[in-house]
Short mmCIF file of C-alpha atoms in Angstrom, two decimals:
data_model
loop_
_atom_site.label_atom_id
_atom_site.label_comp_id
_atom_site.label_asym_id
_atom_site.label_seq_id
_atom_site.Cartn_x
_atom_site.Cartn_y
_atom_site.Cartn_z
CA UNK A 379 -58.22 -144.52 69.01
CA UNK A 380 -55.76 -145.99 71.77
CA UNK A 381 -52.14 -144.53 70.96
CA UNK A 382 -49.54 -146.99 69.25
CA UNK A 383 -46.20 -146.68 70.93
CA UNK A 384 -43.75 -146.08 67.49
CA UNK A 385 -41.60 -148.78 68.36
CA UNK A 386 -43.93 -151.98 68.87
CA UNK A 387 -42.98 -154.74 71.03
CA UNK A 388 -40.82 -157.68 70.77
CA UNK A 389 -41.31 -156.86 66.85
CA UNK A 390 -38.98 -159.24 66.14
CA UNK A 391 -39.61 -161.88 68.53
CA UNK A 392 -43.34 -162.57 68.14
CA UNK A 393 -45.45 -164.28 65.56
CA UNK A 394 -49.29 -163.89 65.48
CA UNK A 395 -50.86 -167.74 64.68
CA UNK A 396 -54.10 -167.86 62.99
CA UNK A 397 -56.20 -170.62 62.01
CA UNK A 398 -59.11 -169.77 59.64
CA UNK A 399 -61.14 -171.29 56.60
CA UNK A 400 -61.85 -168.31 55.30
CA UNK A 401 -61.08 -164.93 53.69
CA UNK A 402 -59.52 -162.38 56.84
CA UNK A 403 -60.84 -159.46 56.28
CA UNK A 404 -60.98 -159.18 60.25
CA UNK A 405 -57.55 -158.28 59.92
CA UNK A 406 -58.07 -154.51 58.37
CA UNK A 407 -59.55 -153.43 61.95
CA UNK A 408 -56.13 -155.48 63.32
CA UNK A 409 -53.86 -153.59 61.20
CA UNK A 410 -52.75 -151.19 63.84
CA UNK A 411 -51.61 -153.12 66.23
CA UNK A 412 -50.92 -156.50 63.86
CA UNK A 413 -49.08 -155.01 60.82
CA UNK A 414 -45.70 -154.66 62.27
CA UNK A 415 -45.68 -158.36 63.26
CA UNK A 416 -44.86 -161.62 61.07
CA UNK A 417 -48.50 -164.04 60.96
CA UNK A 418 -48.23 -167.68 60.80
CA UNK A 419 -51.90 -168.75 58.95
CA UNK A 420 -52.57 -172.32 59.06
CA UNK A 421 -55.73 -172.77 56.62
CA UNK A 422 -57.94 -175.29 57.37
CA UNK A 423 -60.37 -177.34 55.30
CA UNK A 424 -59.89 -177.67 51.84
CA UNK A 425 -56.48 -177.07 50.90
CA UNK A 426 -56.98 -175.80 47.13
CA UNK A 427 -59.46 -172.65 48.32
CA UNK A 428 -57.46 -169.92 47.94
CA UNK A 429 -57.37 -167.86 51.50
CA UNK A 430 -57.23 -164.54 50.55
CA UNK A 431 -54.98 -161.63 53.17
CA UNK A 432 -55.33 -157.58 52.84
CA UNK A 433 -52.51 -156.09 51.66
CA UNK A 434 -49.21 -154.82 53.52
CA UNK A 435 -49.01 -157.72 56.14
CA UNK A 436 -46.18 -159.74 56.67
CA UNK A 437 -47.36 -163.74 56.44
CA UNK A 438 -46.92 -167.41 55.34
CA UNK A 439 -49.61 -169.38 54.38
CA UNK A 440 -49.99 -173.44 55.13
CA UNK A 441 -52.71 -175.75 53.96
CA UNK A 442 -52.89 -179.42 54.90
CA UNK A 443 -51.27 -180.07 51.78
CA UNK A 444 -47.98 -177.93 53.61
CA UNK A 445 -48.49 -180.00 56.92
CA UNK A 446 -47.78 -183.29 54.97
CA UNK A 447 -45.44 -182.06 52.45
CA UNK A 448 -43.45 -180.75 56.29
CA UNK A 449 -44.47 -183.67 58.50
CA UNK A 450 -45.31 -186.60 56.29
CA UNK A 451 -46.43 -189.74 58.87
CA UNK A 452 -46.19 -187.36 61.47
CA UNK A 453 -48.60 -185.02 60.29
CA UNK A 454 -51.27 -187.38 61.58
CA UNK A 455 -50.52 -185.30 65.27
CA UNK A 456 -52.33 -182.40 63.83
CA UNK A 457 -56.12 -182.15 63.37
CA UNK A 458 -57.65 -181.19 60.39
CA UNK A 459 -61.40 -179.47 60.06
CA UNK A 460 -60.61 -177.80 63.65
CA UNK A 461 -58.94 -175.40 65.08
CA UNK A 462 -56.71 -177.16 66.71
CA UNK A 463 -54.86 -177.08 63.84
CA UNK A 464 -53.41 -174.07 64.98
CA UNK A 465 -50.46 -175.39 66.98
CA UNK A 466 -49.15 -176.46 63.64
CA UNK A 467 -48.24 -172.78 63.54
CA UNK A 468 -46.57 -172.89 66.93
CA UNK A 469 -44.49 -176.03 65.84
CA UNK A 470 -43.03 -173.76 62.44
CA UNK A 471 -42.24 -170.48 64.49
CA UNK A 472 -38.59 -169.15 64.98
CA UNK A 473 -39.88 -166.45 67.52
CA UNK A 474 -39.75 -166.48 71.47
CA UNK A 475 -42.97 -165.60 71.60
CA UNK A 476 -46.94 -166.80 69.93
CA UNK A 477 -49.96 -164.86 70.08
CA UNK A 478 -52.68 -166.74 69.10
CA UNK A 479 -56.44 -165.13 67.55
CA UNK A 480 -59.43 -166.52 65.98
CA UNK A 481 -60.89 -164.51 63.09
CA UNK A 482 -63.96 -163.93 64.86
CA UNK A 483 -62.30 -161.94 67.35
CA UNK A 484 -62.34 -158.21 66.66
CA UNK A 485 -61.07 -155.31 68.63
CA UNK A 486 -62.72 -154.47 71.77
CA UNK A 487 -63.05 -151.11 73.57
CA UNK A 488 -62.50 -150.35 77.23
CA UNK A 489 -64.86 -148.44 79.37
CA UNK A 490 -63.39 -145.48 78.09
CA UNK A 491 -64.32 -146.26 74.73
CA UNK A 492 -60.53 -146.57 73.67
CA UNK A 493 -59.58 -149.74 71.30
CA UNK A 494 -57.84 -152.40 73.20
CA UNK A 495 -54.24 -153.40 71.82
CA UNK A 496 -54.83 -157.03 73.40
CA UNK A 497 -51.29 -157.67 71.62
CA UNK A 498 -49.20 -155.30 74.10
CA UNK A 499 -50.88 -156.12 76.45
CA UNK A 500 -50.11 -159.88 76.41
CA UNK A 501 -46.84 -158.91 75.60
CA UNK A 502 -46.62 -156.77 79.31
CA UNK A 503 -47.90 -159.99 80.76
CA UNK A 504 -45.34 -162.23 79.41
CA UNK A 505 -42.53 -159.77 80.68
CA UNK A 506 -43.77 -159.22 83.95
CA UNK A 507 -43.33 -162.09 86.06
CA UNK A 508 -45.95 -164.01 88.08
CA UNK A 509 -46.74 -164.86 91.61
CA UNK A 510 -48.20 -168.95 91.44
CA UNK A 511 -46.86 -169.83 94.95
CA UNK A 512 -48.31 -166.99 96.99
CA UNK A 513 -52.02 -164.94 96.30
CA UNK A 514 -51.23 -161.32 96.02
CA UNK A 515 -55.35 -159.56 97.11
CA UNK A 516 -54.16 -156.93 94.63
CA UNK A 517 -53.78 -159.17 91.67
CA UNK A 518 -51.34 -158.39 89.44
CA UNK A 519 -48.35 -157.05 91.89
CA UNK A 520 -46.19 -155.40 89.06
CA UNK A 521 -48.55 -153.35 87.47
CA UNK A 522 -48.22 -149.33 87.43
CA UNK A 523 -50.29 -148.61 90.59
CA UNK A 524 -50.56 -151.95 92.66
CA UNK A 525 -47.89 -153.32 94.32
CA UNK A 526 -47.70 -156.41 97.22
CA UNK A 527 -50.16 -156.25 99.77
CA UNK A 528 -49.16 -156.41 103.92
CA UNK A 529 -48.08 -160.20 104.84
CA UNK A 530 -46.76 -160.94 101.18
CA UNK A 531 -43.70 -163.12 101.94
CA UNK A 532 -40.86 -161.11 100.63
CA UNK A 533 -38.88 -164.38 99.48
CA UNK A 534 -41.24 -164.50 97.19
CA UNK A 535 -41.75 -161.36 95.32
CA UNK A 536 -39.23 -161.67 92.92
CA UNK A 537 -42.20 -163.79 91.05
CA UNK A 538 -40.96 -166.91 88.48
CA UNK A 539 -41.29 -166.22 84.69
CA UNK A 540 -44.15 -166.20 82.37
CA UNK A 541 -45.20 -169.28 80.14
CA UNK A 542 -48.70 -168.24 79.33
CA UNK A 543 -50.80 -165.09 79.05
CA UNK A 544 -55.22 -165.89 78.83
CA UNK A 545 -57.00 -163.31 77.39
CA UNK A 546 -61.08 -163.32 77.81
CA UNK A 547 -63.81 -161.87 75.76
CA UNK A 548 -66.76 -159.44 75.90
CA UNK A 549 -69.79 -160.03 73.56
CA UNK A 550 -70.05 -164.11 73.04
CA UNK A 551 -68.94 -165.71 76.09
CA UNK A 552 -66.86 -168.83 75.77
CA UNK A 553 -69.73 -171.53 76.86
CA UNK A 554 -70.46 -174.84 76.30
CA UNK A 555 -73.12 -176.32 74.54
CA UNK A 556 -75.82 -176.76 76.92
CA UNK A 557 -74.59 -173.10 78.84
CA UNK A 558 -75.27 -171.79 74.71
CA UNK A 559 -78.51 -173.66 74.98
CA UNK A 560 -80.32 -172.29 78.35
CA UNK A 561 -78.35 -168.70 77.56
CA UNK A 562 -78.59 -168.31 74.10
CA UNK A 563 -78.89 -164.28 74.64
CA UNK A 564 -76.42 -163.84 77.54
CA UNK A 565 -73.72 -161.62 76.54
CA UNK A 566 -70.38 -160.89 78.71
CA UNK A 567 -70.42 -156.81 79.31
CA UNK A 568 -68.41 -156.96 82.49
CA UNK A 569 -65.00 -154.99 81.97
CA UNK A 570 -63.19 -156.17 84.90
CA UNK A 571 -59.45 -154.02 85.14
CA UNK A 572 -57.50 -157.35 86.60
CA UNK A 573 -54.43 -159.41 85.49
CA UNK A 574 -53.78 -162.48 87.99
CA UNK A 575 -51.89 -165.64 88.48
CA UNK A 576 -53.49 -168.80 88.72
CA UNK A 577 -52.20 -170.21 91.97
CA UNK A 578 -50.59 -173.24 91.42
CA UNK A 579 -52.07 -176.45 91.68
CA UNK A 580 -54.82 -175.23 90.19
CA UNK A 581 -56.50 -175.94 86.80
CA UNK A 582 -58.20 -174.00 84.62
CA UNK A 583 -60.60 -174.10 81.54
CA UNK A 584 -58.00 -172.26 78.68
CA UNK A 585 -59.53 -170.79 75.69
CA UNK A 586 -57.43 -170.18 72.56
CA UNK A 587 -58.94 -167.43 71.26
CA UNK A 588 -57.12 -165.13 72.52
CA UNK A 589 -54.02 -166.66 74.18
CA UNK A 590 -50.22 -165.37 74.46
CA UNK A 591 -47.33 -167.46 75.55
CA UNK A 592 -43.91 -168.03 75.67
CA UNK A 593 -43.05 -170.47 72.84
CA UNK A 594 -39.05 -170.77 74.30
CA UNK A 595 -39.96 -171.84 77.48
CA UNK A 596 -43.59 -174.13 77.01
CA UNK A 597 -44.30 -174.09 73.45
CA UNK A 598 -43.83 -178.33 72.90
CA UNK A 599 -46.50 -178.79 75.15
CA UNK A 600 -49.07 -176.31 73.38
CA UNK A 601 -50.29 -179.39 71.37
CA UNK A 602 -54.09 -178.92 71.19
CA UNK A 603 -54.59 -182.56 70.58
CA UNK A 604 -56.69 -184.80 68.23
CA UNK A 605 -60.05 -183.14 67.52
CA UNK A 606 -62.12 -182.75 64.25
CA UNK A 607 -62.16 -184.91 61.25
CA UNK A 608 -62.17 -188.75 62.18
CA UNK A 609 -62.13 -187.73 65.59
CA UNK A 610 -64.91 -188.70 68.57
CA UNK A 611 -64.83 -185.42 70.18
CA UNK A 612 -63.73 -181.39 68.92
CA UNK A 613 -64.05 -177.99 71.24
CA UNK A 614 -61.46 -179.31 74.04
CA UNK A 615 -58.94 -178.80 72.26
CA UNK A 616 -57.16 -175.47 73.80
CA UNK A 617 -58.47 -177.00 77.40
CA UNK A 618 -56.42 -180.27 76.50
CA UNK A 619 -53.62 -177.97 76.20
CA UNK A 620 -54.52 -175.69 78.96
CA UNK A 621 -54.38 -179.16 81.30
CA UNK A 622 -51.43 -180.34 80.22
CA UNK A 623 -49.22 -176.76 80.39
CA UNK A 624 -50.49 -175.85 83.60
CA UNK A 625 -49.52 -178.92 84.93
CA UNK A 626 -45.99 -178.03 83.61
CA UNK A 627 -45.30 -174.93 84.34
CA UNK A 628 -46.72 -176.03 88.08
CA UNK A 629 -44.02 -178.65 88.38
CA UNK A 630 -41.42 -176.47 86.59
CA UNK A 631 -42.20 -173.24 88.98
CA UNK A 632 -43.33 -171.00 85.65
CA UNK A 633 -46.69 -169.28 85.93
CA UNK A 634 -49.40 -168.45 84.16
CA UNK A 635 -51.38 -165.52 83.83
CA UNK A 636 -55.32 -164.66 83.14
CA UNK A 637 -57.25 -161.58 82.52
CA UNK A 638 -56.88 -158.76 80.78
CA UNK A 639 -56.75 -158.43 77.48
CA UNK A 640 -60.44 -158.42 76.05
CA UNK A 641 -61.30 -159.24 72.48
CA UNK A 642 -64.78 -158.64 71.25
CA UNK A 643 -65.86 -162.06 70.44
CA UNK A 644 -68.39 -161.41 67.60
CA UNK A 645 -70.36 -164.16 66.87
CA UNK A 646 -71.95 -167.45 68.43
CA UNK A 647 -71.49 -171.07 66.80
CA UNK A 648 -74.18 -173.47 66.83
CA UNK A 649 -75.05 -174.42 69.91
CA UNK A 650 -76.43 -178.07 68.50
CA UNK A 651 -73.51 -178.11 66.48
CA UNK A 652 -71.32 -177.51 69.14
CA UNK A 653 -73.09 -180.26 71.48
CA UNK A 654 -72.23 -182.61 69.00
CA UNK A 655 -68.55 -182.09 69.69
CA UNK A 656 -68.36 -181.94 73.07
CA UNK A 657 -71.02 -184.35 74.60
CA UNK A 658 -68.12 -186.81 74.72
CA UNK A 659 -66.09 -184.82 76.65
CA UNK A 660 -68.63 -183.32 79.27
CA UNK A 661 -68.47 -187.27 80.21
CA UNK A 662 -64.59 -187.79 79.85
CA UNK A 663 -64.26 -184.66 81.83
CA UNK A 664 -65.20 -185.66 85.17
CA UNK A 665 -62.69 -188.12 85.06
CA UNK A 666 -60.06 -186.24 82.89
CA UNK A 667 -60.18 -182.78 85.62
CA UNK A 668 -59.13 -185.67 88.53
CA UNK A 669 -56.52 -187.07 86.60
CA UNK A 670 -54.74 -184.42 85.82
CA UNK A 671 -54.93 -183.10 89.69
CA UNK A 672 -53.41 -185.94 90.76
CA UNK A 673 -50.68 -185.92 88.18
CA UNK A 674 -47.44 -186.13 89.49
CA UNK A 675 -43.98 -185.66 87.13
CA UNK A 676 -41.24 -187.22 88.42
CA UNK A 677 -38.11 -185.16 89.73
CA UNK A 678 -36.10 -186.06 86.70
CA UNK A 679 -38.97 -184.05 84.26
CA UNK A 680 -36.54 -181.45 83.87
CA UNK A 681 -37.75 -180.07 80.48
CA UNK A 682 -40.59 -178.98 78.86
CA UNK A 683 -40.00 -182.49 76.57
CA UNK A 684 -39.58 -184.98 79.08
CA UNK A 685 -42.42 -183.54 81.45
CA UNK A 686 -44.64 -183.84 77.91
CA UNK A 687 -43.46 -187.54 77.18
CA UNK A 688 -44.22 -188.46 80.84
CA UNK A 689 -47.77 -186.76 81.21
CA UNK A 690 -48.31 -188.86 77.27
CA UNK A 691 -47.29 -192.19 78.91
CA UNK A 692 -50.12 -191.63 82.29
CA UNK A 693 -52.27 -190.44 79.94
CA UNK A 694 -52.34 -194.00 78.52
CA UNK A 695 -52.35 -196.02 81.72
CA UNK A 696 -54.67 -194.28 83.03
CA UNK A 697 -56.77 -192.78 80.98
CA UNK A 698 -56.99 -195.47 78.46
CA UNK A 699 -59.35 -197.74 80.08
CA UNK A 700 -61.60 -194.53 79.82
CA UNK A 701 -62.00 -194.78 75.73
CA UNK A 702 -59.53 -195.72 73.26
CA UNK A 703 -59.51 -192.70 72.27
CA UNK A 704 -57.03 -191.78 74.28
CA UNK A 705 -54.53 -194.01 74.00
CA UNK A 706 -54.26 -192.69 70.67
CA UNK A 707 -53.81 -189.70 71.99
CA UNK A 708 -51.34 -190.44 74.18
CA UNK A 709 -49.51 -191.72 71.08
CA UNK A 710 -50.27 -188.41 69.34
CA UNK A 711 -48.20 -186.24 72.22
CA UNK A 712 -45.49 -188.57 71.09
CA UNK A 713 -45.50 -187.85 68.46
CA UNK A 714 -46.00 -184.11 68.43
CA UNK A 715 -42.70 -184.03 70.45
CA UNK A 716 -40.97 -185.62 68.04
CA UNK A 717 -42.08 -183.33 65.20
CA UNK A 718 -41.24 -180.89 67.18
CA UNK A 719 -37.98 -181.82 68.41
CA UNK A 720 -37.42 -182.23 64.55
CA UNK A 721 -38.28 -178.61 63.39
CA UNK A 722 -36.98 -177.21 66.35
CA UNK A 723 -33.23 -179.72 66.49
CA UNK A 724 -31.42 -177.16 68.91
CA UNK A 725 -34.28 -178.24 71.90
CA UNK A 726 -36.44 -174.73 72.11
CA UNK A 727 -38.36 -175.55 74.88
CA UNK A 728 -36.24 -174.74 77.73
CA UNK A 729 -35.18 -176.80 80.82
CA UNK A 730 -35.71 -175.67 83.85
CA UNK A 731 -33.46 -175.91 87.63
CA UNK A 732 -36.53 -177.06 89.88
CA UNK A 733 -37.02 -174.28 92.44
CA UNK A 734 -37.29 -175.85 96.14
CA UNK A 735 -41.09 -174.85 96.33
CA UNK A 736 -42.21 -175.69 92.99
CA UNK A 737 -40.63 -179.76 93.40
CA UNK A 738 -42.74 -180.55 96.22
#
């Protein structure tokens, strides 16, 4: 077994969100590194199962029957049969920080064969900063051992904060439906010992599976969309998200962070199931990946808010001609951000002073 420091990090200032239909009993081989922290379970499905929790952990509990009773209108923003439903969780936090886990995802073991505690490690990447404006060769410049390599700028090495922390997987890779279909028995083995910073200006495919970030400074634009019931697509709804922070934190000079931690991802979902939900959006995507490269927030998008409100409104213009889809979700950000601003009345999401390099 890995050692567990005594005193666990940010005890205070975390909550672990989980969305789940059923009972989570994957939480027993958790308890070690989960049991000190307060979980956020957002139960999807049908509200009067009862969701059962092992004993000794810290939680609250909300069904769809919570989400109205706490929303009412507004509660159409948040999707129900799918796991989207998760950044309901994110929305009812007091904590500075979210870690996010499916229950399919069990603890993995490095090459050594020591359990992973994906939770401190998140938690390391969130503290340390990161390094969006300039590639560092050696990845991660401020772990123990690596440092900035020869031609680094050194106006530069102070790094910007941390908004988001992507964990990957071994076991199940995450892959769409038709990579499921031609691969149905490829598994991920390969450790690989590397933390980096996705340069900015670039996107990137984010899985919520296994996700950290910092709810203070981007958590009202974690909103993982309309998917599921009544909906035309499901499955993009933590890449929705992924778009839309990344092109943020890019215009607010924040970074974000992928790599380590590994989960062990434990079991497959339906391939033709899956196909179902995402055909849609293997179409949309093509156009959805340009649009969002070519977004561009005005200088006034000072906060977290107003950059979220903006990116809604080109969502319509633009991407409404698309499907119609869209423009209701364009009218969904809305009004996720005014839920939000709600529950959270002192404005959590922070504003930010554009740095010089990160408003151009």
């Amino acid at each position: 077994m890995a050692s567990i420091s005594p005193a666990p990090l940010l005890k205070d200032e975390l909550d672990i969100v989980i969305p789940t239909i059923r009972n989570l009993d994957f939480l027993e081989m958790w308890r070690p590194f989960f049991q000190p922290y307060h979980l956020i379970i957002v139960q999807d499905g049908d509200p009067s199962k009862t969701i059962k929790v092992p004993q000794g952990f810290d939680y609250e509990l909300y069904n769809r029957n919570d989400i109205n009773r706490i929303l009412g209108p507004k509660a159409s923003c948040i999707s129900f049969k799918d796991s989207a439903c998760r950044c309901f969780g994110y929305m009812v936090s007091k904590k500075k920080y979210i870690y996010t886990i499916d229950d399919d995802c069990f603890v993995a073991k490095d090459p050594s064969g020591n359990d992973i505690n994906a939770l401190e490690q998140h938690i390391n990447n969130l503290l340390s900063p990161s390094t969006p404006f300039f590639f560092n060769t050696l990845y991660d410049p401020y772990r123990a051992g690596a440092d900035f390599v020869r031609g680094y700028p050194f106006s530069l090495r102070e790094g910007v904060p941390t908004a988001v922390s992507h964990g990957l997987w071994l076991n199940i890779p995450d892959y769409d439906a038709p990579t499921q279909l031609v691969k149905p028995l490829e598994r991920n083995t390969r450790y690989v010992d590397a933390v980096m910073s996705i340069p900015k200006g670039t996107l990137f495919p984010m899985c919520g599976m296994n996700l950290a970030f910092n709810r203070e400074l981007i958590g009202s634009a974690m909103y993982f969309g309309l998917m599921g019931d009544g909906q035309p697509i499901g499955r993009y709804d933590d890449m929705w998200a992924g778009w839309c922070t990344k092109v943020i934190c890019d215009h607010l000079g924040w970074g974000v962070k992928t790599g380590l931690p590994y989960i062990w991802h434990s079991k497959a979902s339906n391939p033709f199931v899956n196909l179902k939900k995402e055909y849609k959006g293997i179409y949309w995507q093509e156009e959805l990946i340009p649009f969002f490269q070519s977004v561009n927030l005005p200088k006034d998008c000072t906060s977290v808010q107003k950059c979220y409100t903006e990116l809604a409104k080109q969502v319509k213009e633009k991407l409404g001609k698309v499907d119609d889809y869209f423009n209701k979700l364009a009218d969904a950000m809305v009004t996720w951000i005014e839920a939000w601003d709600e529950l959270n009345p002192s404005g959590a999401s922070k504003s930010a002073a554009l740095p010089n390099d990160a408003s151009k």
